[in-house]
Amino acid sequence: MKNQKIQNKEQRTKNIDHRLHDTDYRPKTIIQSTLPIKILALGSLFLTLLCSPAFAGEASKPDTGDTAWILISAALVMLMTPGLALFYGGMVRRKNVLGTIMHSFIAIAIISLQWILIGYSLSFGPDVSGFIGSLEWLGLNGVGLEPSPYAPTVPHLAFMIYQGMFAVITPALISGAFAERMKFSAYVLFIILWSTLVYDPVAHWIWGGGWLSKLGVVDFAGGLVVHVTSGISALAAALIIGHRKGYLRDSMTPHNLPMTVMGTGILWFGWFGFNAGSALSSGGLSTMAFVTTHIGAVAATVTWIIIEWMHRGKPTMFGAATGSIAGLATITPAAGFVGPMPALAIGIAAGCICYLALNSKTKLGYDDSLDAFGVHGVGGIIGSIGVGLFASSAINGVNGLFYGNSQQLFNQLMGIVAVALYSFVLCVIILKVVDALVGLRVDERSEEQGLDITMHGEEGYFL
């Protein structure tokens, strides 16, 4: 009896198993009726996942880390212009301190407006014949939160404002050449015209896909676009405007070196955003640019102090401040193309050659009041040549002469000549136009009294 029950149980198990595997026995109508629903459900799930942020075009979505770094860098570069105001302000005589500071400060407001309205479109707008950007982005039309065509991991607006801070400080650098003698009205008109006719086209040539970039000229953070344009224009301005009243006769020593040193520190701090931010991302390239920037600056500072000590018998604070800015300006075009040891060599070259340039201006007969040409023009040229010598593709895709590519040195020399000639000629023309419209220089009485009182009706100190 017991054996019979076991046999019956085994038979029922076999029957159930047979039915589960028998396609003829399965309830086809239920499966057939639910199959379309299952397909629709799976399709909906796939589309939902495809359209979700995790699956939707990561390459075209701004990266939060890169965006944060670019915005921080923009703030750092913006801080450089007030730093420049202090650097220059301490170097002039006390009767001109506010007028000199005003040159840098007003550039923030005026050139920011110029950049927003037309400058950005001329510099980075769609290319027109390799020379200038189109007016497609006039007034920031079409410039929004979508990824930038120049930096696909950051919003277009972030790239725009970052580049705008470069445009702001560049004409302010030129003001060092004509400090203590230029009309404020002439300065305002000059920087508007100069930014539109010199800075914007050159920025497009090299950074906006223009003719120099197509010929292989590279500039990581502005050796050509910022320092050569401003430095060569400073030389043109010094020659056209002429020397200060009493130059080489009266004492014109800096009135407040602590102010200059504070400005130097702020500039040095901001320069990390200037150079490392030019990587347009937060990663290995920005790290290398950050490190080489500091190495170039300290190498130039120490070199300058040693030469000055040997030449004049004493190391000066003024020399240390000037040497550090020379090193920072010189490493700018190379910061993202060279390694630490080449950066050291570039910094040493900056200390030597810029020191020589500053000490030669009296022999050459021009009055570059605050050494804008000797520091920025000469420094930008040295650094651009340094790219042609020391650039390494292991760092940023370009090899220089010492890595087997002599063509890059030729490219850099060609870029230097083109930018220097264009900047000089256009600056002379602009100065002549401004002189005809409003006059360039203050009168002798105003120059003797100082620009603080005569141009702005206020004084920097009440002592």
Short mmCIF file of N, CA and C in Angstrom, two decimals, residues 9 23 30 40 70 80 101 156 160 171 183 206 240 258 369 388 394 424:
data_model
loop_
_atom_site.label_atom_id
_atom_site.label_comp_id
_atom_site.label_asym_id
_atom_site.label_seq_id
_atom_site.Cartn_x
_atom_site.Cartn_y
_atom_site.Cartn_z
N LYS A 9 2.60 9.28 -6.40
CA LYS A 9 3.20 10.61 -6.20
C LYS A 9 4.24 10.91 -7.27
N THR A 23 4.94 22.61 -24.83
CA THR A 23 4.47 23.88 -25.39
C THR A 23 3.01 23.81 -25.80
N ILE A 30 -2.71 33.58 -22.93
CA ILE A 30 -2.25 34.53 -21.91
C ILE A 30 -0.91 35.12 -22.32
N LEU A 40 6.50 46.66 -24.99
CA LEU A 40 6.33 48.10 -24.78
C LEU A 40 6.98 48.56 -23.48
N ILE A 70 37.34 76.85 -13.95
CA ILE A 70 37.37 77.99 -14.86
C ILE A 70 36.78 79.23 -14.19
N MET A 80 43.87 90.19 -10.71
CA MET A 80 45.16 90.68 -11.18
C MET A 80 45.12 92.16 -11.57
N ILE A 101 46.35 104.32 -10.49
CA ILE A 101 45.45 103.24 -10.07
C ILE A 101 44.16 103.27 -10.90
N HIS A 156 29.59 77.76 -22.27
CA HIS A 156 30.10 78.82 -23.15
C HIS A 156 30.27 80.13 -22.40
N MET A 160 33.60 82.46 -21.89
CA MET A 160 33.55 83.87 -22.30
C MET A 160 34.05 84.79 -21.19
N PRO A 171 45.11 95.95 -21.90
CA PRO A 171 45.35 97.39 -22.13
C PRO A 171 45.82 98.12 -20.87
N LYS A 183 46.33 112.25 -20.66
CA LYS A 183 44.98 112.66 -20.27
C LYS A 183 44.11 111.44 -19.99
N ILE A 206 45.32 83.70 -32.99
CA ILE A 206 46.02 82.62 -32.28
C ILE A 206 45.07 81.70 -31.52
N ILE A 240 55.76 107.84 -28.92
CA ILE A 240 54.84 108.84 -29.47
C ILE A 240 54.55 109.94 -28.45
N PRO A 258 56.12 99.39 -0.51
CA PRO A 258 55.23 98.37 0.08
C PRO A 258 53.96 98.15 -0.74
N SER A 369 57.76 104.56 -18.48
CA SER A 369 57.76 104.95 -17.07
C SER A 369 57.87 103.77 -16.12
N GLY A 388 59.19 77.38 -28.68
CA GLY A 388 59.80 76.79 -29.87
C GLY A 388 61.01 75.92 -29.57
N ALA A 394 54.79 65.26 -24.98
CA ALA A 394 54.38 64.45 -23.84
C ALA A 394 53.55 65.26 -22.86
N PHE A 424 52.55 97.33 -33.07
CA PHE A 424 53.25 98.62 -33.11
C PHE A 424 52.58 99.58 -34.08
#
